[in-house]
Amino acid sequence: MAVAPPSYCFVAFPPRAKDGLVVFGKNSARPRDEVQEVMYFSAADHEPGSKVECTYISIDQVSRTHAIVISRPAWLWGAEMGANEHGVCIANEAINAREPAAETEALLGMDLVRLGLERGTTAKEALDVIVALLEEHGQGGNYYEDADSCHSFQSAYLIVDREEAWVLETVGKYWAAERIAEGVKCICNQLSLTTKIDAEHPELRSYAQSQGWWTGEDEFNFSKVFSSAEDHLDCCAGKDSIEKKEESITVQTMIDILRDKASGVCIDSETFLTTASVVSVLPQNRSLPCIHYFTGTPDPSRSIFKPFIFVDDVKLVPKARSPCFGDNDPAKKEPRFLEKPDRRHELYKAHEWARAVIESDQEQGRQLRKTMLELEKQGLEAMEEILTGSDPLDPTEVGDLFYDCVDTEIKFFK
């Protein structure tokens, strides 16, 4: 069974989070050399009977899809994490379970993240979208751009809006979910739901019984029933990181948690690296905008979190988008992944230089990191003013917000 990458997702609700804000965060741990791009797709209407081509399969399109911003491995269609115009955020975790994940190509967990964002106006609606598509199409296929072996996983999701969050954990088409509306929650690359289940697949328990995994007499504990024997039910690194914070959780607190290598939340191992990160702040006051901070680059401890706000006229950011290979992309041709094209975008290339400097030259590296954090601080302070100021948001001022931040970062590295 392939080793599931040790990613972490977090959410904090008031009063643990500050000032009536819901704070969401995710570190995406993936193979070290994989590039993630940050992509915006505007809302769109679709012709009846049209199809949408996901990573491996095509499915029926809906009549309207919402505007979304996502961070995704550049070779696939779906997303590791992202948000939509209605203030819904979703992140996914690859997990192993007692039942091995299917290698047959179907929907990837990451496709379901994007489909949930495109089709759900609330967290619960997005959950309903994901489980309906799971029932209809199943999940399966290679999670990595690797011709030599198929790394397939089951999926868990953290689905958040301004009011509530849902932890959704899936094994094949079977699933269980827990609703959260207070305190803090962390999910990682293992099943975490136990006996508190607020929604589930109608045949979940009978399936567990038919497999001999549950007697039907003891209390039903989802993780206990569906986890593989070698899994220790413990997301302790992430759980400790967020629970031990005594102060109110802010955007900065969440960024600090994601940057923490000592805790294991920020992964930098021989196999895996945190290849991208996101923090979102969702004000419970609906007159205020949700703000989403993406790195678009690996290792949050050496990256700048850059803000994005949904408005009608968002300026696209080609410098954070990987080259497009169209139908010649080795990920789209079968047999897949026979070649690995260079998927680095302009921001990634500029950032490679910065990472090398920080790693090699102590004084220059320290100065560089200091300036990077200063740039980030300016962005965070400007966003804080939007959330606390009395003036209404001017959409013309924020349509090119993420574009300008990426542009400034690249110029600074040069």
mmCIF file of C-alpha atoms in Angstrom:
data_model
loop_
_atom_site.group_PDB
_atom_site.id
_atom_site.type_symbol
_atom_site.label_atom_id
_atom_site.label_comp_id
_atom_site.label_asym_id
_atom_site.label_seq_id
_atom_site.Cartn_x
_atom_site.Cartn_y
_atom_site.Cartn_z
ATOM 1 C CA MET A 1 0.000 0.000 0.000
ATOM 2 C CA ALA A 2 1.416 3.413 -0.961
ATOM 3 C CA VAL A 3 2.335 5.767 1.885
ATOM 4 C CA ALA A 4 -0.222 8.574 2.138
ATOM 5 C CA PRO A 5 1.467 12.003 2.097
ATOM 6 C CA PRO A 6 1.358 13.650 5.538
ATOM 7 C CA SER A 7 -0.754 16.736 4.781
ATOM 8 C CA TYR A 8 -2.656 18.693 7.429
ATOM 9 C CA CYS A 9 -5.914 20.714 7.290
ATOM 10 C CA PHE A 10 -7.215 22.986 10.055
ATOM 11 C CA VAL A 11 -10.254 25.050 10.928
ATOM 12 C CA ALA A 12 -10.905 27.337 13.907
ATOM 13 C CA PHE A 13 -14.266 28.852 14.858
ATOM 14 C CA PRO A 14 -15.039 31.748 17.215
ATOM 15 C CA PRO A 15 -14.410 32.189 20.072
ATOM 16 C CA ARG A 16 -11.145 30.231 19.509
ATOM 17 C CA ALA A 17 -10.707 32.258 16.321
ATOM 18 C CA LYS A 18 -10.581 36.036 16.589
ATOM 19 C CA ASP A 19 -13.211 38.693 15.886
ATOM 20 C CA GLY A 20 -16.042 36.569 14.514
ATOM 21 C CA LEU A 21 -13.784 34.993 11.870
ATOM 22 C CA VAL A 22 -13.600 31.358 10.752
ATOM 23 C CA VAL A 23 -9.960 30.530 9.902
ATOM 24 C CA PHE A 24 -9.084 27.640 7.572
ATOM 25 C CA GLY A 25 -5.629 26.346 6.620
ATOM 26 C CA LYS A 26 -4.009 23.534 4.655
ATOM 27 C CA ASN A 27 -0.509 22.321 3.912
ATOM 28 C CA SER A 28 -0.407 20.158 0.804
ATOM 29 C CA ALA A 29 2.298 17.484 1.133
ATOM 30 C CA ARG A 30 3.090 15.946 -2.249
ATOM 31 C CA PRO A 31 6.079 14.365 -4.063
ATOM 32 C CA ARG A 32 9.029 16.767 -3.724
ATOM 33 C CA ASP A 33 9.406 17.748 -7.372
ATOM 34 C CA GLU A 34 5.709 18.328 -8.094
ATOM 35 C CA VAL A 35 4.645 21.849 -9.098
ATOM 36 C CA GLN A 36 1.384 23.398 -7.901
ATOM 37 C CA GLU A 37 -0.324 26.234 -9.751
ATOM 38 C CA VAL A 38 -2.907 28.728 -8.480
ATOM 39 C CA MET A 39 -5.846 29.017 -10.872
ATOM 40 C CA TYR A 40 -8.969 31.185 -10.978
ATOM 41 C CA PHE A 41 -12.018 30.093 -12.963
ATOM 42 C CA SER A 42 -14.959 32.471 -13.328
ATOM 43 C CA ALA A 43 -18.575 31.375 -12.868
ATOM 44 C CA ALA A 44 -19.996 29.909 -16.074
ATOM 45 C CA ASP A 45 -23.206 28.660 -17.664
ATOM 46 C CA HIS A 46 -23.121 25.355 -19.545
ATOM 47 C CA GLU A 47 -25.212 23.878 -22.343
ATOM 48 C CA PRO A 48 -27.626 21.069 -21.418
ATOM 49 C CA GLY A 49 -26.034 17.660 -22.003
ATOM 50 C CA SER A 50 -22.465 19.002 -21.888
ATOM 51 C CA LYS A 51 -19.656 17.062 -20.209
ATOM 52 C CA VAL A 52 -16.768 18.081 -17.978
ATOM 53 C CA GLU A 53 -13.437 16.348 -18.473
ATOM 54 C CA CYS A 54 -11.939 15.581 -15.060
ATOM 55 C CA THR A 55 -8.439 14.125 -14.548
ATOM 56 C CA TYR A 56 -9.230 10.639 -15.875
ATOM 57 C CA ILE A 57 -12.942 10.509 -16.750
ATOM 58 C CA SER A 58 -15.666 12.778 -18.174
ATOM 59 C CA ILE A 59 -18.914 13.308 -16.265
ATOM 60 C CA ASP A 60 -22.126 15.281 -16.855
ATOM 61 C CA GLN A 61 -21.722 19.022 -16.404
ATOM 62 C CA VAL A 62 -24.235 21.079 -14.394
ATOM 63 C CA SER A 63 -26.042 24.111 -15.810
ATOM 64 C CA ARG A 64 -23.952 26.614 -13.801
ATOM 65 C CA THR A 65 -20.593 26.416 -12.031
ATOM 66 C CA HIS A 66 -19.455 28.910 -9.378
ATOM 67 C CA ALA A 67 -16.301 31.034 -9.564
ATOM 68 C CA ILE A 68 -13.415 29.239 -7.837
ATOM 69 C CA VAL A 69 -9.772 29.772 -6.941
ATOM 70 C CA ILE A 70 -7.709 26.617 -6.433
ATOM 71 C CA SER A 71 -4.213 25.339 -5.789
ATOM 72 C CA ARG A 72 -3.566 22.136 -7.724
ATOM 73 C CA PRO A 73 -0.782 19.841 -8.902
ATOM 74 C CA ALA A 74 -0.223 21.184 -12.415
ATOM 75 C CA TRP A 75 -0.786 17.847 -14.187
ATOM 76 C CA LEU A 76 -4.346 17.216 -13.015
ATOM 77 C CA TRP A 77 -7.825 18.761 -13.386
ATOM 78 C CA GLY A 78 -8.969 18.881 -9.769
ATOM 79 C CA ALA A 79 -7.551 20.691 -6.720
ATOM 80 C CA GLU A 80 -5.719 19.994 -3.482
ATOM 81 C CA MET A 81 -7.489 22.954 -1.883
ATOM 82 C CA GLY A 82 -9.439 26.015 -2.823
ATOM 83 C CA ALA A 83 -12.429 28.279 -2.315
ATOM 84 C CA ASN A 84 -15.467 29.514 -4.199
ATOM 85 C CA GLU A 85 -17.270 32.839 -4.523
ATOM 86 C CA HIS A 86 -19.794 31.808 -1.821
ATOM 87 C CA GLY A 87 -17.178 31.440 0.896
ATOM 88 C CA VAL A 88 -16.910 27.634 0.750
ATOM 89 C CA CYS A 89 -13.387 26.205 1.258
ATOM 90 C CA ILE A 90 -12.442 22.570 0.694
ATOM 91 C CA ALA A 91 -9.217 20.636 1.199
ATOM 92 C CA ASN A 92 -8.617 16.947 0.761
ATOM 93 C CA GLU A 93 -6.400 14.324 2.362
ATOM 94 C CA ALA A 94 -5.195 11.083 0.787
ATOM 95 C CA ILE A 95 -5.730 8.274 3.284
ATOM 96 C CA ASN A 96 -5.253 4.538 3.531
ATOM 97 C CA ALA A 97 -7.997 2.357 4.940
ATOM 98 C CA ARG A 98 -8.728 -1.281 5.576
ATOM 99 C CA GLU A 99 -10.057 -1.541 2.048
ATOM 100 C CA PRO A 100 -7.371 -0.704 -0.556
ATOM 101 C CA ALA A 101 -8.253 2.180 -2.862
ATOM 102 C CA ALA A 102 -9.150 1.303 -6.453
ATOM 103 C CA GLU A 103 -6.453 1.652 -9.109
ATOM 104 C CA THR A 104 -9.141 1.774 -11.820
ATOM 105 C CA GLU A 105 -9.403 5.305 -13.172
ATOM 106 C CA ALA A 106 -12.444 7.141 -11.806
ATOM 107 C CA LEU A 107 -12.729 10.469 -9.972
ATOM 108 C CA LEU A 108 -9.724 11.448 -7.886
ATOM 109 C CA GLY A 109 -10.302 12.883 -4.422
ATOM 110 C CA MET A 110 -8.830 16.085 -5.858
ATOM 111 C CA ASP A 111 -11.414 16.145 -8.665
ATOM 112 C CA LEU A 112 -14.121 15.951 -6.005
ATOM 113 C CA VAL A 113 -12.618 18.996 -4.213
ATOM 114 C CA ARG A 114 -13.024 21.065 -7.376
ATOM 115 C CA LEU A 115 -16.462 19.649 -8.207
ATOM 116 C CA GLY A 116 -17.648 20.439 -4.662
ATOM 117 C CA LEU A 117 -16.427 24.037 -5.003
ATOM 118 C CA GLU A 118 -17.935 24.500 -8.470
ATOM 119 C CA ARG A 119 -21.334 23.148 -7.455
ATOM 120 C CA GLY A 120 -21.883 23.911 -3.734
ATOM 121 C CA THR A 121 -23.027 27.244 -2.261
ATOM 122 C CA THR A 122 -22.594 26.013 1.351
ATOM 123 C CA ALA A 123 -20.359 23.462 3.043
ATOM 124 C CA LYS A 124 -23.266 21.020 3.427
ATOM 125 C CA GLU A 125 -24.269 21.457 -0.229
ATOM 126 C CA ALA A 126 -20.679 20.763 -1.315
ATOM 127 C CA LEU A 127 -20.648 17.625 0.863
ATOM 128 C CA ASP A 128 -23.889 16.444 -0.787
ATOM 129 C CA VAL A 129 -22.353 17.059 -4.244
ATOM 130 C CA ILE A 130 -19.222 15.055 -3.381
ATOM 131 C CA VAL A 131 -21.026 12.021 -1.935
ATOM 132 C CA ALA A 132 -23.544 11.921 -4.833
ATOM 133 C CA LEU A 133 -20.682 11.928 -7.384
ATOM 134 C CA LEU A 134 -18.827 9.315 -5.336
ATOM 135 C CA GLU A 135 -21.894 7.063 -5.463
ATOM 136 C CA GLU A 136 -22.294 7.576 -9.204
ATOM 137 C CA HIS A 137 -18.686 7.448 -10.436
ATOM 138 C CA GLY A 138 -16.539 6.035 -7.618
ATOM 139 C CA GLN A 139 -12.985 7.130 -6.777
ATOM 140 C CA GLY A 140 -9.740 5.696 -8.100
ATOM 141 C CA GLY A 141 -6.631 6.165 -10.209
ATOM 142 C CA ASN A 142 -3.069 7.318 -9.712
ATOM 143 C CA TYR A 143 -2.600 10.234 -7.285
ATOM 144 C CA TYR A 144 0.920 10.890 -8.609
ATOM 145 C CA GLU A 145 2.468 11.652 -11.968
ATOM 146 C CA ASP A 146 4.285 8.311 -11.953
ATOM 147 C CA ALA A 147 4.475 5.816 -14.826
ATOM 148 C CA ASP A 148 6.181 3.139 -12.714
ATOM 149 C CA SER A 149 3.513 2.471 -10.097
ATOM 150 C CA CYS A 150 -0.053 3.415 -9.214
ATOM 151 C CA HIS A 151 -0.436 5.256 -5.924
ATOM 152 C CA SER A 152 -4.148 5.166 -5.134
ATOM 153 C CA PHE A 153 -5.803 6.375 -1.941
ATOM 154 C CA GLN A 154 -9.136 6.806 -0.224
ATOM 155 C CA SER A 155 -10.053 10.423 0.591
ATOM 156 C CA ALA A 156 -10.968 12.658 3.500
ATOM 157 C CA TYR A 157 -12.187 16.252 3.202
ATOM 158 C CA LEU A 158 -12.470 19.340 5.359
ATOM 159 C CA ILE A 159 -15.355 21.411 3.959
ATOM 160 C CA VAL A 160 -15.856 24.833 5.538
ATOM 161 C CA ASP A 161 -18.099 27.900 5.168
ATOM 162 C CA ARG A 162 -18.854 30.948 7.337
ATOM 163 C CA GLU A 163 -21.203 28.982 9.608
ATOM 164 C CA GLU A 164 -19.956 25.412 9.920
ATOM 165 C CA ALA A 165 -17.497 22.765 8.772
ATOM 166 C CA TRP A 166 -17.911 19.131 7.802
ATOM 167 C CA VAL A 167 -15.271 16.438 8.081
ATOM 168 C CA LEU A 168 -16.080 13.897 5.376
ATOM 169 C CA GLU A 169 -14.193 10.586 5.269
ATOM 170 C CA THR A 170 -14.654 8.094 2.453
ATOM 171 C CA VAL A 171 -13.785 4.460 1.769
ATOM 172 C CA GLY A 172 -14.739 3.558 -1.799
ATOM 173 C CA LYS A 173 -18.310 4.856 -2.182
ATOM 174 C CA TYR A 174 -19.014 4.547 1.563
ATOM 175 C CA TRP A 175 -18.654 7.597 3.800
ATOM 176 C CA ALA A 176 -19.293 9.205 7.165
ATOM 177 C CA ALA A 177 -19.316 12.888 8.131
ATOM 178 C CA GLU A 178 -19.200 15.001 11.266
ATOM 179 C CA ARG A 179 -20.467 18.574 11.593
ATOM 180 C CA ILE A 180 -18.350 21.106 13.494
ATOM 181 C CA ALA A 181 -19.428 24.643 14.429
ATOM 182 C CA GLU A 182 -17.155 25.503 17.345
ATOM 183 C CA GLY A 183 -13.609 25.074 18.621
ATOM 184 C CA VAL A 184 -10.772 23.812 16.430
ATOM 185 C CA LYS A 185 -10.343 20.746 14.216
ATOM 186 C CA CYS A 186 -7.381 19.168 12.443
ATOM 187 C CA ILE A 187 -7.508 16.351 9.916
ATOM 188 C CA CYS A 188 -4.527 14.512 8.454
ATOM 189 C CA ASN A 189 -3.728 11.436 6.358
ATOM 190 C CA GLN A 190 -5.614 9.000 8.608
ATOM 191 C CA LEU A 191 -9.267 8.368 9.383
ATOM 192 C CA SER A 192 -10.324 10.459 12.380
ATOM 193 C CA LEU A 193 -14.106 10.089 12.807
ATOM 194 C CA THR A 194 -15.092 7.862 15.719
ATOM 195 C CA THR A 195 -18.589 7.571 17.217
ATOM 196 C CA LYS A 196 -19.900 11.098 16.562
ATOM 197 C CA ILE A 197 -21.336 10.773 13.056
ATOM 198 C CA ASP A 198 -23.862 13.345 11.827
ATOM 199 C CA ALA A 199 -24.414 11.949 8.316
ATOM 200 C CA GLU A 200 -23.431 8.679 6.625
ATOM 201 C CA HIS A 201 -23.895 6.454 3.591
ATOM 202 C CA PRO A 202 -27.202 4.546 4.067
ATOM 203 C CA GLU A 203 -25.439 1.182 3.700
ATOM 204 C CA LEU A 204 -22.266 2.076 5.637
ATOM 205 C CA ARG A 205 -22.971 -0.126 8.668
ATOM 206 C CA SER A 206 -24.423 -3.073 6.763
ATOM 207 C CA TYR A 207 -21.354 -3.010 4.489
ATOM 208 C CA ALA A 208 -19.025 -3.056 7.516
ATOM 209 C CA GLN A 209 -20.976 -6.008 8.918
ATOM 210 C CA SER A 210 -20.905 -7.890 5.605
ATOM 211 C CA GLN A 211 -17.097 -7.591 5.566
ATOM 212 C CA GLY A 212 -16.841 -8.914 9.121
ATOM 213 C CA TRP A 213 -15.343 -5.632 10.382
ATOM 214 C CA TRP A 214 -18.185 -4.815 12.795
ATOM 215 C CA THR A 215 -20.432 -7.144 14.781
ATOM 216 C CA GLY A 216 -23.432 -4.817 14.812
ATOM 217 C CA GLU A 217 -23.492 -5.097 18.585
ATOM 218 C CA ASP A 218 -20.665 -2.841 19.784
ATOM 219 C CA GLU A 219 -20.837 0.922 19.357
ATOM 220 C CA PHE A 220 -20.031 1.865 15.756
ATOM 221 C CA ASN A 221 -16.649 3.608 15.624
ATOM 222 C CA PHE A 222 -15.864 4.613 12.029
ATOM 223 C CA SER A 223 -12.062 4.834 12.367
ATOM 224 C CA LYS A 224 -11.852 1.629 14.345
ATOM 225 C CA VAL A 225 -13.962 -0.239 11.794
ATOM 226 C CA PHE A 226 -12.351 1.108 8.594
ATOM 227 C CA SER A 227 -8.714 1.896 9.491
ATOM 228 C CA SER A 228 -5.985 -0.473 8.368
ATOM 229 C CA ALA A 229 -4.284 -2.342 11.210
ATOM 230 C CA GLU A 230 -1.017 -0.373 11.015
ATOM 231 C CA ASP A 231 -2.726 3.021 11.322
ATOM 232 C CA HIS A 232 -2.396 4.711 14.694
ATOM 233 C CA LEU A 233 -5.444 6.930 15.055
ATOM 234 C CA ASP A 234 -3.492 10.035 15.733
ATOM 235 C CA CYS A 235 -3.102 13.343 13.912
ATOM 236 C CA CYS A 236 -1.144 14.521 16.929
ATOM 237 C CA ALA A 237 1.301 16.889 15.200
ATOM 238 C CA GLY A 238 -1.454 19.053 13.771
ATOM 239 C CA LYS A 239 -3.869 18.577 16.653
ATOM 240 C CA ASP A 240 -1.257 19.636 19.222
ATOM 241 C CA SER A 241 -0.141 22.581 17.095
ATOM 242 C CA ILE A 242 -3.593 24.151 16.978
ATOM 243 C CA GLU A 243 -4.901 23.067 20.384
ATOM 244 C CA LYS A 244 -1.908 24.328 22.351
ATOM 245 C CA LYS A 245 -2.298 27.868 20.963
ATOM 246 C CA GLU A 246 -3.529 29.825 23.962
ATOM 247 C CA GLU A 247 -4.189 33.065 22.097
ATOM 248 C CA SER A 248 -7.045 33.637 19.652
ATOM 249 C CA ILE A 249 -6.350 32.076 16.281
ATOM 250 C CA THR A 250 -5.770 34.645 13.550
ATOM 251 C CA VAL A 251 -4.520 34.414 9.967
ATOM 252 C CA GLN A 252 -0.986 34.932 11.314
ATOM 253 C CA THR A 253 -1.403 32.127 13.889
ATOM 254 C CA MET A 254 -2.572 29.754 11.150
ATOM 255 C CA ILE A 255 0.363 30.740 8.903
ATOM 256 C CA ASP A 256 2.748 30.097 11.834
ATOM 257 C CA ILE A 257 1.223 26.632 12.390
ATOM 258 C CA LEU A 258 1.648 25.771 8.690
ATOM 259 C CA ARG A 259 5.290 26.929 8.771
ATOM 260 C CA ASP A 260 6.238 24.785 11.760
ATOM 261 C CA LYS A 261 8.729 22.100 10.689
ATOM 262 C CA ALA A 262 9.570 21.008 14.235
ATOM 263 C CA SER A 263 5.972 19.804 14.789
ATOM 264 C CA GLY A 264 5.899 17.911 11.492
ATOM 265 C CA VAL A 265 3.031 20.031 10.108
ATOM 266 C CA CYS A 266 5.385 21.531 7.495
ATOM 267 C CA ILE A 267 6.813 18.448 5.833
ATOM 268 C CA ASP A 268 10.271 18.420 4.252
ATOM 269 C CA SER A 269 11.424 14.806 3.932
ATOM 270 C CA GLU A 270 13.281 12.753 1.342
ATOM 271 C CA THR A 271 10.010 11.780 -0.330
ATOM 272 C CA PHE A 272 7.538 14.549 0.451
ATOM 273 C CA LEU A 273 7.522 18.329 0.627
ATOM 274 C CA THR A 274 4.793 20.842 1.444
ATOM 275 C CA THR A 275 4.434 21.928 -2.191
ATOM 276 C CA ALA A 276 1.770 24.611 -1.553
ATOM 277 C CA SER A 277 -0.256 26.123 1.295
ATOM 278 C CA VAL A 278 -3.416 28.138 1.806
ATOM 279 C CA VAL A 279 -5.022 30.085 4.656
ATOM 280 C CA SER A 280 -8.563 31.453 4.343
ATOM 281 C CA VAL A 281 -10.442 33.814 6.621
ATOM 282 C CA LEU A 282 -14.240 33.666 6.444
ATOM 283 C CA PRO A 283 -15.976 36.462 8.399
ATOM 284 C CA GLN A 284 -19.277 35.392 9.929
ATOM 285 C CA ASN A 285 -20.506 38.907 9.101
ATOM 286 C CA ARG A 286 -21.669 38.434 5.505
ATOM 287 C CA SER A 287 -21.113 42.067 4.567
ATOM 288 C CA LEU A 288 -17.345 41.422 4.803
ATOM 289 C CA PRO A 289 -15.386 39.588 2.083
ATOM 290 C CA CYS A 290 -13.687 36.212 2.537
ATOM 291 C CA ILE A 291 -9.919 36.462 1.979
ATOM 292 C CA HIS A 292 -7.806 33.542 0.738
ATOM 293 C CA TYR A 293 -4.002 33.537 1.024
ATOM 294 C CA PHE A 294 -2.125 31.213 -1.359
ATOM 295 C CA THR A 295 1.622 30.567 -1.575
ATOM 296 C CA GLY A 296 1.731 28.948 -5.049
ATOM 297 C CA THR A 297 5.251 27.815 -4.086
ATOM 298 C CA PRO A 298 6.778 25.022 -1.956
ATOM 299 C CA ASP A 299 7.699 25.196 1.741
ATOM 300 C CA PRO A 300 5.548 27.791 3.538
ATOM 301 C CA SER A 301 8.473 28.621 5.859
ATOM 302 C CA ARG A 302 10.205 30.060 2.772
ATOM 303 C CA SER A 303 7.124 31.324 0.904
ATOM 304 C CA ILE A 304 4.923 34.401 0.891
ATOM 305 C CA PHE A 305 1.183 34.039 1.569
ATOM 306 C CA LYS A 306 -0.559 36.284 -0.988
ATOM 307 C CA PRO A 307 -4.196 37.460 -0.691
ATOM 308 C CA PHE A 308 -7.055 36.825 -3.125
ATOM 309 C CA ILE A 309 -10.617 38.243 -2.911
ATOM 310 C CA PHE A 310 -13.517 37.269 -5.170
ATOM 311 C CA VAL A 311 -14.928 40.174 -7.199
ATOM 312 C CA ASP A 312 -16.623 40.269 -10.600
ATOM 313 C CA ASP A 313 -13.528 41.185 -12.561
ATOM 314 C CA VAL A 314 -10.577 39.141 -11.281
ATOM 315 C CA LYS A 315 -7.348 39.589 -13.224
ATOM 316 C CA LEU A 316 -5.877 36.226 -14.239
ATOM 317 C CA VAL A 317 -2.329 35.419 -13.092
ATOM 318 C CA PRO A 318 -0.435 33.619 -15.891
ATOM 319 C CA LYS A 319 2.800 33.821 -13.867
ATOM 320 C CA ALA A 320 1.371 31.359 -11.299
ATOM 321 C CA ARG A 321 0.043 29.061 -14.024
ATOM 322 C CA SER A 322 2.060 26.144 -15.384
ATOM 323 C CA PRO A 323 2.687 25.692 -19.129
ATOM 324 C CA CYS A 324 -0.224 24.014 -20.917
ATOM 325 C CA PHE A 325 0.571 20.988 -23.096
ATOM 326 C CA GLY A 326 -2.980 20.387 -24.347
ATOM 327 C CA ASP A 327 -3.753 16.933 -25.718
ATOM 328 C CA ASN A 328 -0.004 16.178 -25.906
ATOM 329 C CA ASP A 329 0.257 16.264 -22.119
ATOM 330 C CA PRO A 330 1.682 12.876 -20.991
ATOM 331 C CA ALA A 331 -0.923 12.915 -18.179
ATOM 332 C CA LYS A 332 -3.705 12.843 -20.794
ATOM 333 C CA LYS A 333 -2.255 10.208 -23.145
ATOM 334 C CA GLU A 334 -2.427 6.487 -22.444
ATOM 335 C CA PRO A 335 -0.279 4.838 -21.248
ATOM 336 C CA ARG A 336 0.073 7.825 -18.932
ATOM 337 C CA PHE A 337 3.117 9.652 -17.575
ATOM 338 C CA LEU A 338 5.688 8.215 -19.989
ATOM 339 C CA GLU A 339 7.391 11.608 -19.889
ATOM 340 C CA LYS A 340 7.522 14.298 -17.231
ATOM 341 C CA PRO A 341 7.401 17.745 -18.836
ATOM 342 C CA ASP A 342 8.770 20.826 -17.084
ATOM 343 C CA ARG A 343 5.679 22.236 -15.354
ATOM 344 C CA ARG A 344 7.408 25.074 -13.492
ATOM 345 C CA HIS A 345 5.660 28.440 -13.824
ATOM 346 C CA GLU A 346 7.365 31.823 -13.605
ATOM 347 C CA LEU A 347 6.627 32.292 -9.895
ATOM 348 C CA TYR A 348 7.941 28.787 -9.105
ATOM 349 C CA LYS A 349 11.191 29.429 -11.020
ATOM 350 C CA ALA A 350 11.786 32.763 -9.278
ATOM 351 C CA HIS A 351 11.071 31.162 -5.930
ATOM 352 C CA GLU A 352 13.545 28.315 -6.634
ATOM 353 C CA TRP A 353 16.291 30.918 -6.648
ATOM 354 C CA ALA A 354 15.084 32.337 -3.321
ATOM 355 C CA ARG A 355 14.941 28.895 -1.694
ATOM 356 C CA ALA A 356 18.492 28.158 -2.858
ATOM 357 C CA VAL A 357 19.754 31.460 -1.394
ATOM 358 C CA ILE A 358 17.987 30.889 1.930
ATOM 359 C CA GLU A 359 19.484 27.379 2.122
ATOM 360 C CA SER A 360 23.041 28.234 1.083
ATOM 361 C CA ASP A 361 24.126 31.720 2.154
ATOM 362 C CA GLN A 362 23.373 32.381 5.798
ATOM 363 C CA GLU A 363 23.511 36.196 5.937
ATOM 364 C CA GLN A 364 22.038 36.822 2.489
ATOM 365 C CA GLY A 365 19.419 34.136 3.195
ATOM 366 C CA ARG A 366 18.444 35.742 6.508
ATOM 367 C CA GLN A 367 18.080 39.145 4.864
ATOM 368 C CA LEU A 368 16.059 37.675 2.016
ATOM 369 C CA ARG A 369 13.673 35.890 4.355
ATOM 370 C CA LYS A 370 13.282 39.058 6.436
ATOM 371 C CA THR A 371 12.303 41.042 3.340
ATOM 372 C CA MET A 372 9.890 38.289 2.228
ATOM 373 C CA LEU A 373 8.142 38.380 5.602
ATOM 374 C CA GLU A 374 7.983 42.172 5.388
ATOM 375 C CA LEU A 375 6.261 41.940 1.997
ATOM 376 C CA GLU A 376 3.802 39.412 3.419
ATOM 377 C CA LYS A 377 3.142 41.605 6.479
ATOM 378 C CA GLN A 378 2.188 44.544 4.267
ATOM 379 C CA GLY A 379 -0.403 42.341 2.535
ATOM 380 C CA LEU A 380 -1.788 41.019 5.826
ATOM 381 C CA GLU A 381 -2.105 44.548 7.251
ATOM 382 C CA ALA A 382 -3.875 45.813 4.131
ATOM 383 C CA MET A 383 -6.361 42.916 4.374
ATOM 384 C CA GLU A 384 -6.885 43.565 8.100
ATOM 385 C CA GLU A 385 -7.898 47.128 7.200
ATOM 386 C CA ILE A 386 -10.494 45.787 4.750
ATOM 387 C CA LEU A 387 -11.997 43.600 7.501
ATOM 388 C CA THR A 388 -11.943 46.220 10.266
ATOM 389 C CA GLY A 389 -12.374 49.482 8.321
ATOM 390 C CA SER A 390 -15.705 51.253 7.866
ATOM 391 C CA ASP A 391 -15.351 51.852 4.117
ATOM 392 C CA PRO A 392 -17.090 49.382 1.795
ATOM 393 C CA LEU A 393 -14.829 47.235 -0.398
ATOM 394 C CA ASP A 394 -14.020 48.767 -3.787
ATOM 395 C CA PRO A 395 -14.039 45.822 -6.241
ATOM 396 C CA THR A 396 -11.841 47.690 -8.743
ATOM 397 C CA GLU A 397 -9.074 47.873 -6.129
ATOM 398 C CA VAL A 398 -8.938 44.146 -5.380
ATOM 399 C CA GLY A 399 -9.571 42.569 -8.803
ATOM 400 C CA ASP A 400 -5.828 42.512 -9.480
ATOM 401 C CA LEU A 401 -4.776 41.935 -5.857
ATOM 402 C CA PHE A 402 -3.295 38.443 -6.280
ATOM 403 C CA TYR A 403 -1.838 39.411 -9.693
ATOM 404 C CA ASP A 404 -0.013 42.393 -8.150
ATOM 405 C CA CYS A 405 1.303 40.337 -5.215
ATOM 406 C CA VAL A 406 2.712 37.638 -7.535
ATOM 407 C CA ASP A 407 4.226 40.309 -9.788
ATOM 408 C CA THR A 408 5.864 42.091 -6.841
ATOM 409 C CA GLU A 409 7.246 38.812 -5.490
ATOM 410 C CA ILE A 410 8.826 37.843 -8.829
ATOM 411 C CA LYS A 411 10.365 41.327 -9.307
ATOM 412 C CA PHE A 412 11.722 41.194 -5.794
ATOM 413 C CA PHE A 413 13.412 37.811 -6.400
ATOM 414 C CA LYS A 414 14.988 39.117 -9.592
#
